[in-house]
Tab-separated table of N, CA, C and O in Angstrom:
chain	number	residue	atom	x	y	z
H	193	UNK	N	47.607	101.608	76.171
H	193	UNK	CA	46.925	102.875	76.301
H	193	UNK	C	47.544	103.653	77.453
H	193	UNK	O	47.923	103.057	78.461
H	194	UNK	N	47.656	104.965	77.326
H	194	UNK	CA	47.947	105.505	78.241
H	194	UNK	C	47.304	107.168	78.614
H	194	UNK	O	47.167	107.952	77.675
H	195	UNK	N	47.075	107.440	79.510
H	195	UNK	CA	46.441	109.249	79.962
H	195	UNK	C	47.210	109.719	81.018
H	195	UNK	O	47.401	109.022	82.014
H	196	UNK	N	47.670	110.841	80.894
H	196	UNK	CA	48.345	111.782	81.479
H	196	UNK	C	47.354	112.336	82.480
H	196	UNK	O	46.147	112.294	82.244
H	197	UNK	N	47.870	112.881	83.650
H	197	UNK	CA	47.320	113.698	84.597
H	197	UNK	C	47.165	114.790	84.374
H	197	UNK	O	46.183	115.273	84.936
H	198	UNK	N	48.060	115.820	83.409
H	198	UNK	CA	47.956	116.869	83.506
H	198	UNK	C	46.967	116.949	82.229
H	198	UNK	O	46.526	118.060	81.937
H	199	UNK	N	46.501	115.533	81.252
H	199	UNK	CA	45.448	116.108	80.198
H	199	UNK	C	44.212	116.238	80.974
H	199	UNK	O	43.348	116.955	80.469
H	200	UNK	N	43.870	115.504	82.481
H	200	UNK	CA	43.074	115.938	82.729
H	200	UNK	C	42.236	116.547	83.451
H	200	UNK	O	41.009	116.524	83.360
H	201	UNK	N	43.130	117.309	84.450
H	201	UNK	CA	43.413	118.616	84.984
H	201	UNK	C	44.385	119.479	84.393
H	201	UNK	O	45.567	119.298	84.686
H	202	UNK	N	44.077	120.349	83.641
H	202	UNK	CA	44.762	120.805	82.782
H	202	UNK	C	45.687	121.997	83.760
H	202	UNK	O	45.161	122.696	84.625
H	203	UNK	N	47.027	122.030	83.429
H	203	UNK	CA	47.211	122.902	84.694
H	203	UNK	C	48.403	122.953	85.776
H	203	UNK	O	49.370	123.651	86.083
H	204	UNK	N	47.612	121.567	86.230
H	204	UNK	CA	47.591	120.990	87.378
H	204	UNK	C	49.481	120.428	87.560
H	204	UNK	O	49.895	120.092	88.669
H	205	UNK	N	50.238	120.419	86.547
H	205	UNK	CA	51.595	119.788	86.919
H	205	UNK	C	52.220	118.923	87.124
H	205	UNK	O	53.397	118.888	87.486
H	206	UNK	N	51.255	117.816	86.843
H	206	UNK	CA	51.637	116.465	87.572
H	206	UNK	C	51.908	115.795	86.347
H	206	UNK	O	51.226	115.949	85.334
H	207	UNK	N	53.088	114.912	86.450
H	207	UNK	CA	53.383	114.475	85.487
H	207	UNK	C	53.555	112.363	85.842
H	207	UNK	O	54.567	111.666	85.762
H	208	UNK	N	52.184	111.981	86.197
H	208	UNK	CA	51.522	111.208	86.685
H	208	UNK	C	51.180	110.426	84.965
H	208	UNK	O	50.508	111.154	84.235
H	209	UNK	N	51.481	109.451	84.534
H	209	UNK	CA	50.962	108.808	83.357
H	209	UNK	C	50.170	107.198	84.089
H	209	UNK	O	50.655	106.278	84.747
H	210	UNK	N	48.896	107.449	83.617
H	210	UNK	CA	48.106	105.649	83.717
H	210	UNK	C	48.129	105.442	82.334
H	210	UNK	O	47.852	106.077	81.317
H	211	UNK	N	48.725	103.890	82.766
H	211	UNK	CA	48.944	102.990	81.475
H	211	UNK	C	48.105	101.550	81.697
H	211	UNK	O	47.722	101.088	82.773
H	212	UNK	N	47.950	101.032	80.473
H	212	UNK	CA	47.285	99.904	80.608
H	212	UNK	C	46.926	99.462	79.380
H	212	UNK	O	47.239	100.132	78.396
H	213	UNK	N	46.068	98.021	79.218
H	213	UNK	CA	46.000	97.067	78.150
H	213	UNK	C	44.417	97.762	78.057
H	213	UNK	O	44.236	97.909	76.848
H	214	UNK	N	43.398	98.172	78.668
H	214	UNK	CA	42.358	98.655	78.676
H	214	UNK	C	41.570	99.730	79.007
H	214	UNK	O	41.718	100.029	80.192
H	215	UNK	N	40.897	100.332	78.498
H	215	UNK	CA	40.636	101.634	78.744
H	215	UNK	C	39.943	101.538	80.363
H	215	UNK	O	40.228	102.385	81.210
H	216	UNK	N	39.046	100.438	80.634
H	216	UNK	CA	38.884	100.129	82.206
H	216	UNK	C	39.826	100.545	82.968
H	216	UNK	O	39.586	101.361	83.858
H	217	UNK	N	41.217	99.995	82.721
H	217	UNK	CA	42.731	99.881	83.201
H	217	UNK	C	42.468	101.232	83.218
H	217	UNK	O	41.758	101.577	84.163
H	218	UNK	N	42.786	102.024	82.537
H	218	UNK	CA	43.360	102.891	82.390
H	218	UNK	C	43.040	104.144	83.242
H	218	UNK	O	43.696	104.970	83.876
H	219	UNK	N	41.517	103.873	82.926
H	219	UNK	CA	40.618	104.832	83.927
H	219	UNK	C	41.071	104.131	85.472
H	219	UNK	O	41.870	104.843	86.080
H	220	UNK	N	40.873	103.485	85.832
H	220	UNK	CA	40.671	102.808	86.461
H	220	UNK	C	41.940	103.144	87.798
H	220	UNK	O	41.674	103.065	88.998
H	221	UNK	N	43.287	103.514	87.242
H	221	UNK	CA	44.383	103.434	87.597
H	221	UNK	C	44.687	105.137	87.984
H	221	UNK	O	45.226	105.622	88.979
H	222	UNK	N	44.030	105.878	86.611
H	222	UNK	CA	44.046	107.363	86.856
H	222	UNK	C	43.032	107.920	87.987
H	222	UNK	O	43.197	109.102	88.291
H	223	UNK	N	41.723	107.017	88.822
H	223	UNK	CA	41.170	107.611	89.359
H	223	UNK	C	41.569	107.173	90.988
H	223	UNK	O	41.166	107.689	92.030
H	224	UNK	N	42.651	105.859	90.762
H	224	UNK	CA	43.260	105.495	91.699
H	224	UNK	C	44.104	106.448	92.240
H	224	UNK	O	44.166	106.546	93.465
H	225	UNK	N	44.837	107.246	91.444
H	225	UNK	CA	46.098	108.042	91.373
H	225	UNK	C	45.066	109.253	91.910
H	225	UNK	O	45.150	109.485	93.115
H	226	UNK	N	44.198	109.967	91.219
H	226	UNK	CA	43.894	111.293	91.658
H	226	UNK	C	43.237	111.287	92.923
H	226	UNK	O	43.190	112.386	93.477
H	227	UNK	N	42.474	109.869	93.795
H	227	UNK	CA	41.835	110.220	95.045
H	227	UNK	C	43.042	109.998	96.094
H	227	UNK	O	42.829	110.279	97.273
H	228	UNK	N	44.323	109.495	95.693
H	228	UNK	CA	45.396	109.367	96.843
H	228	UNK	C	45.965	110.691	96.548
H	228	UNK	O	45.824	111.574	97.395
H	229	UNK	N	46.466	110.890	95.669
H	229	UNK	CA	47.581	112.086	95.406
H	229	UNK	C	46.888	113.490	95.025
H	229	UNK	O	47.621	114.457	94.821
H	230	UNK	N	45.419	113.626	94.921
H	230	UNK	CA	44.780	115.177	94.622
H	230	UNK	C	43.401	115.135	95.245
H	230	UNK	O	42.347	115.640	94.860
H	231	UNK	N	43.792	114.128	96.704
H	231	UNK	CA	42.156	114.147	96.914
H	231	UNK	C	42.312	115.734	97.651
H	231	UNK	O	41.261	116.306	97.942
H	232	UNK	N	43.571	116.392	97.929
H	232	UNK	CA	43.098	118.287	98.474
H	232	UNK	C	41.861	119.173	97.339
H	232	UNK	O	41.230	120.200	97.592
H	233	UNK	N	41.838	118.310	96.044
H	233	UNK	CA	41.194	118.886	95.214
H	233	UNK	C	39.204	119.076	95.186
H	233	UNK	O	38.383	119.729	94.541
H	234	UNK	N	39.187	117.838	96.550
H	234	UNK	CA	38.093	117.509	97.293
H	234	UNK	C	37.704	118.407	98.258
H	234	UNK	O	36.568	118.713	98.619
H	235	UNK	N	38.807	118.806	98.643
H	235	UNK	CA	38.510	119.552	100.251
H	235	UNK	C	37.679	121.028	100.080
H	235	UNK	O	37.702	121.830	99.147
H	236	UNK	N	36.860	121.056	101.495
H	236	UNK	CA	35.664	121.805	101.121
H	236	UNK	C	34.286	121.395	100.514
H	236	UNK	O	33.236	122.017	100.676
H	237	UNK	N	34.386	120.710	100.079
H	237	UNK	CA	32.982	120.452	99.318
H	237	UNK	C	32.212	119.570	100.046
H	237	UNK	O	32.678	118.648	100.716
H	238	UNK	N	30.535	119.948	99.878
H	238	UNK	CA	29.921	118.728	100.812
H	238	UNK	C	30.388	117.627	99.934
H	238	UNK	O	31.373	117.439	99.220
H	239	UNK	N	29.098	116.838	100.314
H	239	UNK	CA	29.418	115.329	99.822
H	239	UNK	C	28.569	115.074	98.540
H	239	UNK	O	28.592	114.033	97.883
H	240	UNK	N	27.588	116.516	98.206
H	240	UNK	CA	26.802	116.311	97.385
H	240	UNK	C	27.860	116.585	95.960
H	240	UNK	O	28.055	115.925	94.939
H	241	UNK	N	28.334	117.724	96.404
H	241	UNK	CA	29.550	118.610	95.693
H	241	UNK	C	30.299	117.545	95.190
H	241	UNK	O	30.299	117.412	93.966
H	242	UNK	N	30.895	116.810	95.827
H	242	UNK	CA	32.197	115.716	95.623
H	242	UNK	C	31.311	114.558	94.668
H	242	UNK	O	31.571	114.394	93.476
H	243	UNK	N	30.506	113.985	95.205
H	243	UNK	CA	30.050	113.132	94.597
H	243	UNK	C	29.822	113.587	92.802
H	243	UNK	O	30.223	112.933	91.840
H	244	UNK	N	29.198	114.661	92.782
H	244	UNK	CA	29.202	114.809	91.208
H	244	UNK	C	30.471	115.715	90.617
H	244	UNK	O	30.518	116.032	89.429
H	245	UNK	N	31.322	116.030	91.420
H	245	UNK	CA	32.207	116.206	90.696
H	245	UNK	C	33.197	115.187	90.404
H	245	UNK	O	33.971	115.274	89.451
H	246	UNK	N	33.162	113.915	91.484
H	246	UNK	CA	33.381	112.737	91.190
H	246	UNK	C	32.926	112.088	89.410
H	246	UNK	O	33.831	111.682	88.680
H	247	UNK	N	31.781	112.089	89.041
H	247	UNK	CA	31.249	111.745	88.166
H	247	UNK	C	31.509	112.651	86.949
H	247	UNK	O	31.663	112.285	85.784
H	248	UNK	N	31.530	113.891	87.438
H	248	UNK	CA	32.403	114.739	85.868
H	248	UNK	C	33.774	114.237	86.157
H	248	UNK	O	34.281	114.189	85.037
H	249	UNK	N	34.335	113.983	86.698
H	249	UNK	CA	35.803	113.698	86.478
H	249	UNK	C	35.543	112.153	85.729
H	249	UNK	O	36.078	112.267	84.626
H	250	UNK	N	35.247	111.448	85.787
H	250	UNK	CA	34.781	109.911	85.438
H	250	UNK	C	34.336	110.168	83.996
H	250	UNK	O	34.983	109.815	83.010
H	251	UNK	N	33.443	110.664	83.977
H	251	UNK	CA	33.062	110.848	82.400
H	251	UNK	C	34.376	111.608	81.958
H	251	UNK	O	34.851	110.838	81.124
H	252	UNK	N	35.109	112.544	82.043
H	252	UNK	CA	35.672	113.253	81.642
H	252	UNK	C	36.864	112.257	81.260
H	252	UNK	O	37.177	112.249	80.070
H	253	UNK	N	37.512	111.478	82.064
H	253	UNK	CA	38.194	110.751	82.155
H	253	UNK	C	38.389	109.440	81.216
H	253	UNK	O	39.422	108.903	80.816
H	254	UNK	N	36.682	109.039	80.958
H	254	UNK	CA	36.060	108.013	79.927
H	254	UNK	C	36.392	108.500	78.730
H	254	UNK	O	37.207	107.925	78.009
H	255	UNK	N	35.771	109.652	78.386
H	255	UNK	CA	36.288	110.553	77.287
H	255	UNK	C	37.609	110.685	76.460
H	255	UNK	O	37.895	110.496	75.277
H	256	UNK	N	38.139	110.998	77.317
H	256	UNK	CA	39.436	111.008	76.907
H	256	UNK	C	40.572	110.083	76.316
H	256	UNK	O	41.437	110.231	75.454
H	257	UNK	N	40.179	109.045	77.176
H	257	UNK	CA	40.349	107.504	76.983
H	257	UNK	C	40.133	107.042	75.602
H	257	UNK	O	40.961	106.650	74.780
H	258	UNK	N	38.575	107.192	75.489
H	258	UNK	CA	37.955	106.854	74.325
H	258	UNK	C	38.519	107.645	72.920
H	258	UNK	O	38.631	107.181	71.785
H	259	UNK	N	38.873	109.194	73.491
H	259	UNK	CA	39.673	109.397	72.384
H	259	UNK	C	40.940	108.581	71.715
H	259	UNK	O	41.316	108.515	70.544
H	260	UNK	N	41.418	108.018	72.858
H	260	UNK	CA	42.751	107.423	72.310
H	260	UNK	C	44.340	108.042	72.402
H	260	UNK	O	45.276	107.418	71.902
């Protein structure tokens, strides 16, 4: 399995691919990648802010996955 960065920040330029045997993996690896390399995408926001946009990115991320 694999998800692209830029499917899910659309946009965004990065040509960042998570791969893996499981969609866990997979997520798992892409949310590794976006809090080192796009945590500026954080900056500004309280913590209430971050936290659920944390969680739309996660679902969003699940999603996508699940598409295949």
């Amino acid at each position: 399995m694999e998800l692209k960065c830029d499917d899910v920040v659309s946009g965004l330029g990065c040509d960042f691919v998570a791969t893996g045997n499981s969609a866990d993996e997979v997520r798992d690896t892409m949310l590794a990648h976006g809090g080192s390399v796009h945590a500026n995408l954080m900056e500004g926001m309280s913590e209430e802010e971050a936290q659920k946009a944390y969680g739309e990115m996660v679902a969003h991320i699940e999603s996508l996955v699940a598409q295949g």
